[in-house]
Short mmCIF file of C-alpha atoms and ligand atoms in Angstrom, two decimals:
data_model
loop_
_atom_site.label_atom_id
_atom_site.label_comp_id
_atom_site.label_asym_id
_atom_site.label_seq_id
_atom_site.Cartn_x
_atom_site.Cartn_y
_atom_site.Cartn_z
CA MET A 21 33.82 3.51 -5.40
CA THR A 22 33.21 -0.21 -5.85
CA PHE A 23 31.81 -2.84 -3.48
CA GLU A 24 35.35 -4.23 -3.20
CA GLU A 25 36.45 -0.96 -1.65
CA LEU A 26 33.79 -1.14 1.05
CA ASN A 27 34.71 -3.32 4.00
CA ILE A 28 32.50 -6.16 2.76
CA ASN A 29 33.47 -9.77 3.27
CA LYS A 30 33.99 -12.38 0.61
CA PRO A 31 30.66 -14.24 0.81
CA LEU A 32 28.74 -10.99 0.35
CA LEU A 33 31.03 -9.80 -2.43
CA ASN A 34 30.59 -13.07 -4.26
CA ALA A 35 26.84 -12.83 -3.96
CA LEU A 36 26.88 -9.24 -5.29
CA ASN A 37 29.11 -10.40 -8.09
CA ASP A 38 26.65 -13.13 -9.05
CA LEU A 39 23.95 -10.47 -9.19
CA GLY A 40 26.14 -8.39 -11.47
CA PHE A 41 26.37 -5.51 -9.03
CA THR A 42 29.80 -3.90 -8.83
CA HIS A 43 29.09 -0.37 -7.59
CA PRO A 44 27.17 0.64 -4.48
CA THR A 45 24.49 3.27 -4.89
CA THR A 46 24.95 6.55 -3.01
CA ILE A 47 22.85 5.48 -0.04
CA GLN A 48 24.52 2.05 0.15
CA HIS A 49 27.93 3.63 0.21
CA LYS A 50 27.01 6.37 2.69
CA VAL A 51 25.17 4.10 5.14
CA PHE A 52 27.74 1.31 5.30
CA SER A 53 30.42 2.76 7.55
CA VAL A 54 28.01 4.59 9.88
CA THR A 55 26.11 1.36 10.42
CA MET A 56 29.31 -0.61 11.00
CA SER A 57 30.22 1.90 13.72
CA GLY A 58 27.16 0.73 15.68
CA LYS A 59 25.26 4.02 15.76
CA ASP A 60 21.53 4.31 15.08
CA VAL A 61 20.98 5.39 11.49
CA CYS A 62 18.15 7.11 9.64
CA GLY A 63 18.71 6.62 5.91
CA ILE A 64 16.77 8.75 3.46
CA ALA A 65 17.04 8.14 -0.27
CA GLN A 66 14.75 8.30 -3.27
CA THR A 67 12.62 5.38 -4.39
CA GLY A 68 14.42 2.59 -6.18
CA THR A 69 17.93 3.64 -5.17
CA GLY A 70 18.81 0.49 -3.24
CA LYS A 71 17.84 1.13 0.37
CA THR A 72 17.23 -2.59 0.92
CA PHE A 73 20.84 -3.55 0.29
CA ALA A 74 21.90 -0.38 2.10
CA TYR A 75 20.62 -1.86 5.35
CA LEU A 76 21.17 -5.52 4.52
CA LEU A 77 24.86 -5.32 3.59
CA PRO A 78 26.23 -3.99 6.90
CA SER A 79 23.67 -6.02 8.86
CA LEU A 80 24.62 -9.33 7.24
CA ARG A 81 28.28 -8.36 7.58
CA GLN A 82 27.81 -8.05 11.34
CA LEU A 83 25.63 -11.10 11.84
CA GLN A 84 27.32 -13.67 14.04
CA TYR A 85 27.05 -17.38 13.73
CA SER A 86 25.13 -18.78 16.68
CA LYS A 87 24.26 -22.38 17.24
CA ASP A 88 21.10 -21.71 19.23
CA ARG A 89 19.66 -19.83 16.24
CA LEU A 90 17.84 -17.13 18.16
CA PRO A 91 16.88 -14.07 16.10
CA GLN A 92 19.62 -11.42 16.05
CA LEU A 93 18.08 -9.16 13.47
CA ILE A 94 14.45 -8.09 13.08
CA ILE A 95 13.29 -6.24 9.98
CA LEU A 96 9.87 -4.59 10.17
CA VAL A 97 7.94 -3.58 7.07
CA PRO A 98 4.34 -2.35 6.60
CA THR A 99 2.95 -4.98 4.20
CA ARG A 100 2.99 -8.72 3.66
CA GLU A 101 4.16 -8.34 0.08
CA LEU A 102 7.21 -6.48 1.37
CA VAL A 103 7.98 -9.24 3.87
CA VAL A 104 8.23 -11.67 0.97
CA GLN A 105 10.29 -9.29 -1.13
CA VAL A 106 12.81 -8.48 1.62
CA ILE A 107 13.23 -12.21 2.36
CA GLU A 108 14.09 -12.73 -1.30
CA GLU A 109 16.68 -9.97 -1.09
CA VAL A 110 18.20 -11.52 2.06
CA GLU A 111 18.37 -14.85 0.28
CA LYS A 112 20.11 -13.31 -2.73
CA LEU A 113 22.78 -11.73 -0.53
CA SER A 114 23.25 -14.70 1.76
CA LYS A 115 23.81 -17.24 -1.01
CA TYR A 116 27.26 -18.02 0.46
CA LEU A 117 26.31 -17.67 4.12
CA THR A 118 24.49 -20.17 6.29
CA LEU A 119 21.68 -18.31 7.91
CA GLN A 120 18.02 -18.85 8.45
CA VAL A 121 15.48 -16.14 7.58
CA VAL A 122 11.82 -16.43 8.51
CA GLY A 123 8.82 -14.35 7.43
CA ILE A 124 6.13 -13.50 9.99
CA TYR A 125 3.02 -11.80 8.62
CA GLY A 126 -0.73 -11.73 8.99
CA GLY A 127 -2.84 -13.69 6.53
CA GLY A 128 -0.28 -16.51 6.48
CA ASN A 129 -0.76 -19.75 8.43
CA ILE A 130 0.24 -18.94 12.01
CA LYS A 131 0.99 -22.58 12.92
CA VAL A 132 3.44 -22.90 10.03
CA GLN A 133 5.12 -19.64 10.97
CA MET A 134 5.38 -20.73 14.62
CA ALA A 135 7.02 -23.99 13.60
CA GLU A 136 9.50 -22.14 11.39
CA LEU A 137 10.37 -19.72 14.16
CA LYS A 138 10.81 -22.55 16.66
CA SER A 139 13.13 -24.46 14.36
CA GLY A 140 15.53 -21.51 14.43
CA ALA A 141 15.79 -18.11 12.77
CA ASP A 142 18.74 -15.71 12.63
CA ILE A 143 16.73 -13.06 10.82
CA ILE A 144 13.02 -12.27 11.07
CA VAL A 145 11.23 -10.17 8.48
CA ALA A 146 7.79 -9.22 9.77
CA THR A 147 4.74 -7.03 9.81
CA PRO A 148 4.17 -5.71 13.34
CA GLY A 149 0.79 -7.25 14.22
CA ARG A 150 1.69 -10.88 13.67
CA LEU A 151 5.07 -10.43 15.35
CA ILE A 152 3.30 -9.21 18.48
CA ASP A 153 1.13 -12.36 18.33
CA MET A 154 4.32 -14.42 18.24
CA ALA A 155 5.67 -12.61 21.27
CA MET A 156 2.39 -13.09 23.12
CA ASN A 157 2.20 -16.83 22.44
CA GLY A 158 5.81 -17.20 23.54
CA THR A 159 7.25 -18.26 20.17
CA LEU A 160 9.32 -15.12 19.65
CA LYS A 161 12.46 -15.01 21.78
CA THR A 162 13.95 -11.54 21.79
CA LYS A 163 16.95 -11.79 24.09
CA ALA A 164 19.48 -12.23 21.24
CA VAL A 165 18.15 -9.34 19.12
CA LYS A 166 20.98 -6.91 18.45
CA LYS A 167 19.56 -4.94 15.58
CA LEU A 168 16.17 -3.63 14.53
CA ILE A 169 15.54 -2.36 11.02
CA ILE A 170 12.38 -0.42 10.27
CA ASP A 171 11.81 0.05 6.56
CA GLU A 172 9.25 2.66 5.43
CA VAL A 173 9.79 4.13 8.89
CA ASP A 174 7.53 7.16 8.39
CA GLU A 175 4.62 4.85 7.55
CA MET A 176 5.46 2.65 10.53
CA LEU A 177 5.39 5.62 12.90
CA ASN A 178 2.07 6.80 11.46
CA LEU A 179 -1.02 6.45 13.61
CA GLY A 180 -2.06 3.18 11.98
CA PHE A 181 1.04 1.34 13.21
CA ARG A 182 2.31 3.48 16.08
CA HIS A 183 0.65 1.54 18.87
CA GLN A 184 1.88 -1.84 17.61
CA LEU A 185 5.34 -0.46 17.06
CA ASN A 186 5.51 0.89 20.61
CA MET A 187 4.51 -2.53 21.93
CA LEU A 188 7.27 -4.19 19.92
CA LEU A 189 9.92 -1.68 20.96
CA ASP A 190 9.11 -2.49 24.60
CA LEU A 191 9.65 -6.20 23.94
CA LEU A 192 13.13 -5.80 22.48
CA PRO A 193 16.38 -5.51 24.43
CA PRO A 194 17.04 -1.79 24.94
CA LYS A 195 20.70 -2.21 24.01
CA ARG A 196 20.36 -2.66 20.28
CA GLN A 197 21.09 -0.80 17.06
CA ASN A 198 18.18 0.78 15.15
CA LEU A 199 18.28 1.35 11.41
CA LEU A 200 15.43 3.42 9.97
CA PHE A 201 14.79 3.90 6.27
CA SER A 202 12.42 5.66 3.90
CA ALA A 203 12.17 7.87 0.85
CA THR A 204 10.12 10.39 2.80
CA LEU A 205 10.13 11.85 6.28
CA THR A 206 7.69 14.31 7.76
CA ALA A 207 8.65 16.72 10.53
CA GLU A 208 6.24 14.94 12.86
CA VAL A 209 7.89 11.58 12.27
CA GLU A 210 11.32 13.06 12.66
CA ALA A 211 10.35 14.37 16.09
CA LEU A 212 8.94 10.96 17.05
CA MET A 213 12.15 9.29 15.96
CA LYS A 214 14.11 11.39 18.43
CA VAL A 215 11.89 10.06 21.23
CA HIS A 216 12.05 6.40 20.31
CA PHE A 217 15.59 5.92 19.13
CA ASN A 218 19.09 6.77 20.15
CA ASP A 219 19.70 10.06 18.33
CA PRO A 220 19.98 8.43 14.89
CA VAL A 221 22.56 9.77 12.47
CA LYS A 222 20.69 11.08 9.45
CA VAL A 223 22.22 9.86 6.22
CA GLU A 224 20.67 11.37 3.10
CA ALA A 225 21.27 10.59 -0.54
CA ALA A 226 18.85 13.41 -1.41
CA PRO A 227 16.54 15.53 0.74
CA THR A 228 13.11 14.03 1.39
CA GLY A 229 10.64 14.73 -1.39
CA THR A 230 13.22 15.14 -4.14
CA PRO A 231 11.60 13.69 -7.26
CA LEU A 232 13.59 11.32 -9.40
CA SER A 233 14.66 12.98 -12.63
CA ASN A 234 14.30 9.71 -14.51
CA ILE A 235 10.54 9.69 -13.91
CA ASP A 236 8.66 11.77 -16.47
CA GLN A 237 5.66 13.28 -14.70
CA ARG A 238 2.53 14.77 -16.21
CA LEU A 239 -1.08 15.39 -15.39
CA TYR A 240 -4.45 15.62 -17.11
CA LYS A 241 -7.40 17.56 -15.75
CA VAL A 242 -10.32 15.16 -15.97
CA PRO A 243 -13.77 15.89 -14.56
CA ASN A 244 -15.16 12.51 -13.42
CA PHE A 245 -14.89 8.74 -13.17
CA TYR A 246 -16.31 7.79 -16.57
CA THR A 247 -14.28 10.42 -18.39
CA LYS A 248 -11.19 9.09 -16.59
CA VAL A 249 -12.11 5.60 -17.86
CA ASN A 250 -12.43 6.96 -21.42
CA LEU A 251 -9.05 8.68 -21.14
CA LEU A 252 -7.45 5.55 -19.74
CA ASP A 253 -8.86 3.46 -22.60
CA GLN A 254 -7.46 5.93 -25.08
CA LEU A 255 -4.00 6.02 -23.42
CA LEU A 256 -3.88 2.23 -23.28
CA GLU A 257 -4.08 2.04 -27.06
CA ASP A 258 -0.38 2.95 -26.91
CA GLU A 259 1.62 -0.27 -26.61
CA SER A 260 4.46 1.47 -24.82
CA LEU A 261 2.29 1.34 -21.73
CA SER A 262 3.53 -2.20 -21.30
CA ARG A 263 3.44 -2.71 -17.54
CA VAL A 264 1.21 -0.26 -15.74
CA ILE A 265 0.15 0.21 -12.12
CA ILE A 266 -3.08 2.19 -11.76
CA PHE A 267 -3.74 3.61 -8.30
CA THR A 268 -7.24 4.45 -7.11
CA ALA A 269 -8.32 6.23 -3.94
CA THR A 270 -10.36 3.38 -2.46
CA LYS A 271 -10.96 -0.37 -2.67
CA LYS A 272 -14.42 0.31 -4.07
CA LEU A 273 -13.04 2.48 -6.86
CA ALA A 274 -10.42 -0.17 -7.59
CA ASP A 275 -13.17 -2.75 -8.03
CA GLN A 276 -15.31 -0.33 -10.08
CA LEU A 277 -12.41 0.39 -12.41
CA PHE A 278 -11.67 -3.32 -12.70
CA GLY A 279 -15.27 -3.77 -13.81
CA GLN A 280 -14.71 -1.19 -16.55
CA LEU A 281 -11.41 -2.61 -17.85
CA GLU A 282 -12.13 -6.31 -17.47
CA VAL A 283 -13.73 -6.58 -20.90
CA SER A 284 -11.40 -4.47 -23.04
CA GLN A 285 -8.31 -5.88 -21.26
CA LEU A 286 -9.56 -9.44 -20.91
CA GLY A 287 -7.20 -11.53 -18.78
CA LYS A 288 -4.63 -8.73 -18.73
CA VAL A 289 -5.72 -6.86 -15.65
CA GLY A 290 -5.48 -7.66 -11.96
CA VAL A 291 -6.71 -5.83 -8.90
CA ILE A 292 -5.19 -5.75 -5.41
CA HIS A 293 -6.40 -4.25 -2.15
CA SER A 294 -6.73 -5.18 1.49
CA ASN A 295 -10.09 -6.95 1.11
CA LYS A 296 -8.55 -9.60 -1.12
CA ALA A 297 -7.46 -12.90 0.40
CA GLN A 298 -3.72 -13.10 1.01
CA ASN A 299 -3.16 -15.90 -1.51
CA ASN A 300 -4.98 -13.88 -4.11
CA ARG A 301 -2.82 -10.83 -3.28
CA PHE A 302 0.41 -12.79 -3.75
CA GLN A 303 -0.86 -14.37 -6.99
CA THR A 304 -1.92 -11.01 -8.39
CA VAL A 305 1.49 -9.43 -7.78
CA ALA A 306 3.20 -12.51 -9.25
CA ALA A 307 1.01 -12.40 -12.38
CA PHE A 308 1.86 -8.73 -12.83
CA GLN A 309 5.55 -9.44 -12.25
CA ASP A 310 5.71 -12.24 -14.83
CA GLY A 311 3.83 -10.22 -17.45
CA THR A 312 0.55 -12.15 -17.43
CA TYR A 313 -1.13 -8.92 -16.39
CA ARG A 314 -0.39 -5.76 -18.28
CA LEU A 315 -2.30 -3.68 -15.76
CA LEU A 316 -2.46 -3.79 -12.01
CA ILE A 317 -5.19 -1.76 -10.33
CA ALA A 318 -4.24 -1.05 -6.74
CA THR A 319 -4.87 0.98 -3.64
CA ASP A 320 -2.03 2.50 -1.64
CA ILE A 321 -1.42 -0.93 -0.12
CA ILE A 322 1.29 -1.46 -2.74
CA ALA A 323 2.38 2.18 -3.00
CA ARG A 324 5.43 1.54 -0.87
CA GLY A 325 8.52 -0.53 -1.29
CA LEU A 326 7.55 -3.00 -4.00
CA ASP A 327 10.41 -3.47 -6.44
CA ILE A 328 8.79 -4.79 -9.60
CA ALA A 329 11.06 -4.74 -12.63
CA GLU A 330 10.22 -2.67 -15.69
CA VAL A 331 7.03 -0.99 -14.61
CA SER A 332 6.71 1.36 -17.58
CA HIS A 333 3.99 3.64 -16.20
CA VAL A 334 2.29 4.56 -12.97
CA ILE A 335 -1.14 6.11 -13.40
CA ASN A 336 -2.81 7.96 -10.57
CA PHE A 337 -6.44 7.41 -11.50
CA ASP A 338 -7.10 9.41 -8.34
CA ILE A 339 -4.67 11.71 -6.57
CA PRO A 340 -3.44 10.45 -3.17
CA GLU A 341 -4.47 12.58 -0.21
CA THR A 342 -1.06 12.55 1.45
CA PRO A 343 1.70 14.06 -0.67
CA GLU A 344 4.27 11.49 0.51
CA ASN A 345 2.19 8.70 -1.01
CA TYR A 346 2.49 10.36 -4.41
CA ILE A 347 6.27 10.04 -4.14
CA HIS A 348 5.98 6.37 -3.18
CA ARG A 349 3.39 5.57 -5.86
CA ILE A 350 5.31 7.05 -8.76
CA GLY A 351 8.44 5.44 -7.35
CA ARG A 352 7.17 2.04 -8.49
CA THR A 353 8.51 3.04 -11.91
CA GLY A 354 11.92 4.47 -12.83
CA ARG A 355 13.72 2.16 -10.41
CA ALA A 356 17.44 1.43 -10.42
CA ASP A 357 18.16 4.16 -12.99
CA GLN A 358 15.50 2.97 -15.47
CA MET A 359 13.22 5.51 -17.12
CA GLY A 360 9.58 5.69 -16.09
CA THR A 361 6.43 7.72 -16.66
CA ALA A 362 3.92 8.88 -14.08
CA ILE A 363 0.54 10.16 -15.27
CA SER A 364 -1.99 11.71 -12.92
CA PHE A 365 -5.70 12.31 -13.49
CA VAL A 366 -6.77 15.39 -11.60
CA SER A 367 -10.39 16.28 -10.93
CA GLU A 368 -11.42 19.59 -9.47
CA LYS A 369 -11.57 18.38 -5.88
CA ASP A 370 -8.02 16.98 -6.22
CA GLN A 371 -6.48 20.31 -7.11
CA GLU A 372 -5.52 21.16 -3.52
CA TYR A 373 -3.73 17.81 -3.12
CA VAL A 374 -1.76 18.46 -6.29
CA GLU A 375 -0.60 21.73 -4.82
CA GLU A 376 0.62 19.97 -1.67
CA ILE A 377 2.45 17.37 -3.74
CA GLU A 378 4.10 20.06 -5.83
CA ALA A 379 5.15 21.93 -2.70
CA LEU A 380 6.73 18.79 -1.28
CA MET A 381 8.64 18.05 -4.50
CA LYS A 382 9.38 21.72 -5.19
CA TYR A 383 8.36 20.85 -8.73
CA GLU A 384 5.33 21.73 -10.84
CA ILE A 385 3.87 18.74 -12.67
CA PRO A 386 3.39 19.74 -16.33
CA GLU A 387 -0.20 19.61 -17.59
CA THR A 388 -1.05 17.82 -20.83
CA SER A 389 -4.25 18.79 -22.64
CA LEU A 390 -6.89 16.12 -23.11
CA PRO A 391 -6.51 14.18 -26.36
CA GLU A 392 -8.74 15.15 -29.25
CA GLY A 393 -11.93 13.13 -29.57
CA LEU A 394 -11.98 12.20 -25.88
CA LYS A 395 -15.54 11.52 -24.83
CA ILE A 396 -16.39 13.69 -21.86
CA SER A 397 -18.95 11.77 -19.86
CA GLU A 398 -21.90 13.54 -18.26
CA ILE A 399 -22.80 10.47 -16.25
CA LEU A 400 -21.81 10.55 -12.62
CA THR A 401 -21.24 7.58 -10.34
CA ALA A 402 -23.37 7.33 -7.21
CA ASP A 403 -20.44 8.67 -5.18
CA GLU A 404 -19.96 11.64 -7.50
CA GLU A 405 -23.61 12.70 -7.37
CA PRO A 406 -23.98 15.77 -5.18
CA LYS A 407 -25.16 14.67 -1.76
CA VAL A 408 -28.72 15.58 -0.77
CA HIS A 409 -28.83 16.54 2.85
CA MET A 410 -32.06 15.37 4.41
CA LYS A 411 -33.58 17.14 7.33
CA ASN A 412 -33.42 15.03 10.42
CA ILE A 413 -37.02 14.56 11.43
CA VAL A 414 -37.37 13.90 15.13
CA VAL A 415 -40.21 11.56 15.87
CA LYS A 416 -42.05 12.51 19.01
CA ARG A 417 -42.53 9.68 21.43
CA PRO A 418 -45.99 9.38 22.93
CA LYS A 419 -46.26 10.58 26.49
CA MET A 420 -46.30 7.73 28.98
CA GLU A 421 -49.85 8.36 30.20
CA ASP A 422 -51.14 8.03 26.61
CA VAL A 423 -49.83 4.51 26.25
CA GLY A 424 -52.25 2.66 28.48
CA PRO A 425 -51.79 -0.71 30.16
CA ALA A 426 -49.50 -3.34 28.70
CA PHE A 427 -52.34 -5.82 28.16
CA HIS A 428 -55.40 -4.47 26.49
CA GLU A 429 -57.97 -5.23 23.85
CA LYS A 430 -56.85 -4.91 20.25
CA LYS A 431 -57.89 -1.65 18.68
CA ALA A 432 -60.67 -2.02 16.11
CA LYS A 433 -58.36 -1.56 13.08
CA ASN A 434 -56.00 -4.25 14.38
CA GLN A 435 -58.81 -6.74 14.65
CA LYS A 436 -59.25 -6.81 10.87
CA VAL A 437 -58.55 -10.08 9.17
CA ASN A 438 -56.19 -9.99 6.19
CA VAL A 439 -58.01 -10.23 2.89
CA ARG A 440 -56.10 -11.03 -0.27
CA ARG A 441 -56.59 -8.13 -2.69
CA ASP A 442 -56.50 -8.47 -6.44
CA TYR A 443 -54.57 -5.33 -7.40
CA ASN A 444 -54.77 -6.00 -11.14
CA ALA A 445 -58.53 -6.24 -10.98
CA GLU A 446 -58.69 -3.07 -8.88
CA LYS A 447 -56.47 -1.20 -11.36
CA ALA A 448 -58.40 -2.50 -14.34
CA GLN A 449 -61.54 -1.16 -12.75
CA LYS A 450 -59.95 2.20 -11.97
CA TYR A 451 -58.45 2.75 -15.46
CA GLY A 452 -61.11 0.94 -17.44
CA ARG A 453 -58.54 -1.41 -19.01
CA PRO A 454 -56.17 -4.11 -17.79
CA ILE A 455 -52.95 -2.57 -16.42
CA LYS A 456 -49.98 -4.82 -15.78
CA ARG A 457 -46.70 -3.82 -14.06
CA SER A 458 -43.88 -4.34 -16.49
CA GLY A 459 -41.50 -7.00 -15.22
CA LYS A 460 -38.00 -6.11 -14.05
CA LYS A 461 -35.28 -6.10 -16.69
O1 CDP B 24 14.23 0.59 -1.20
P1 CDP B 24 14.43 1.37 -2.45
O2 CDP B 24 13.16 1.91 -3.02
O3 CDP B 24 15.47 2.43 -2.33
O4 CDP B 24 15.02 0.38 -3.56
P2 CDP B 24 15.11 -1.23 -3.50
O5 CDP B 24 13.80 -1.83 -3.27
O6 CDP B 24 16.23 -1.61 -2.61
O7 CDP B 24 15.46 -1.57 -5.03
C1 CDP B 24 16.63 -1.24 -5.63
C2 CDP B 24 16.78 -1.98 -6.94
O8 CDP B 24 18.09 -1.68 -7.46
C3 CDP B 24 16.71 -3.48 -6.77
O9 CDP B 24 16.09 -4.05 -7.91
C4 CDP B 24 18.17 -3.90 -6.71
O10 CDP B 24 18.36 -5.18 -7.20
C5 CDP B 24 18.85 -2.85 -7.57
N1 CDP B 24 20.26 -2.51 -7.21
C6 CDP B 24 20.66 -2.26 -5.91
O11 CDP B 24 19.86 -2.32 -4.98
N2 CDP B 24 21.96 -1.93 -5.63
C7 CDP B 24 22.86 -1.84 -6.59
N3 CDP B 24 24.11 -1.52 -6.28
C8 CDP B 24 22.46 -2.04 -7.92
C9 CDP B 24 21.14 -2.38 -8.20
MG1 MG B 25 12.61 0.11 -0.04
#
């Protein structure tokens, strides 16, 4: 099956041709005709198998020229980086079409985005929060919307986004087509989808959770942070780790790890998480994309959707707590039929998460033994130190009758006048020699 054989029009075919793409991927091929029929679609396919074009091709095919330039198609994604990426994909495919696409996302200048939206947009790519702002301030006109695409739909129906998503769904014309995509789908989300959408036709390239065979997975059992750092240093001596994303559990750990690698990987390592300014986030991804950075330390904020070419390795410095995120994280490598390697560091407390991940994939991640000469660190970080539980001491409040009147004479000890004490002299007297506190290092 080639793109020519799908019912794609000339401008799209020419654009695909310019990209050098002749054959649709399984999901692109399967989704096309169902989408053209107008039904709601839920497309499930593994990471890096072309879901973006799977929803863009039929959607752009059906887009109608309108001179009032009101949005006909809204694409929702969970992160700002994905907004930018999907816009780039729309632009690639619409090289021979005249259409306007606008990105609406938090952290960007709202005035600029409002002006862009007002000057006309056929397609909007957005994160939910900022799009709601645009509806509230009257800039977003929804009456011409015919299609809604939700990428990473399971994430978008998760608790973090659910409320915003519900608000948006209420703002859109009820008579519209919904296209929902992800590499993973939980039973809970599938049930929610039945409530919110019009009985979507499920189109699967592979069942949810199927690992990609072109990603080589392995794990190391590593006891603690500093030993993980030592192992990472040792692994990084191998040049074949040429473009590596390293995922940590939290922003704090991302920054801590950055502190450890900054010196040995001078100028070659970037860090991205949600506390970074948006400009910095975009610059960091760009520097990783163009090869300035060899390493990108990240939280799950970039676990989903990002299509960065030739990521050689994904390293889970910490194991993700939701098994689906493991699938998305390792899916940053081995995209579009390339080979990739995913390495996970597993500490004792992570073992149960590994079991959940393996159950989801129906695959046991092979264990590699720690390399010879690896320095096992005994030092623990403050967070790794066992927590001391202090007894909660309840301070008794004085009974009211003990307190006395509000205005009263100072008690004798409070009438003392402050006298400057010479502690060194006092100590010298006590110890029979001058004692000085050593200054701070
Ligand atoms: O969304 P998903 O993780 O399934 O993948 P994507 O972000 O759409 O990325 C697919 C990659 O494969 C992109 O780099 C595309 O340029 C490329 N590709 C494609 O989408 N379709 C083809 N027929 C051939 C290549
Ligand atoms: Mg995608």
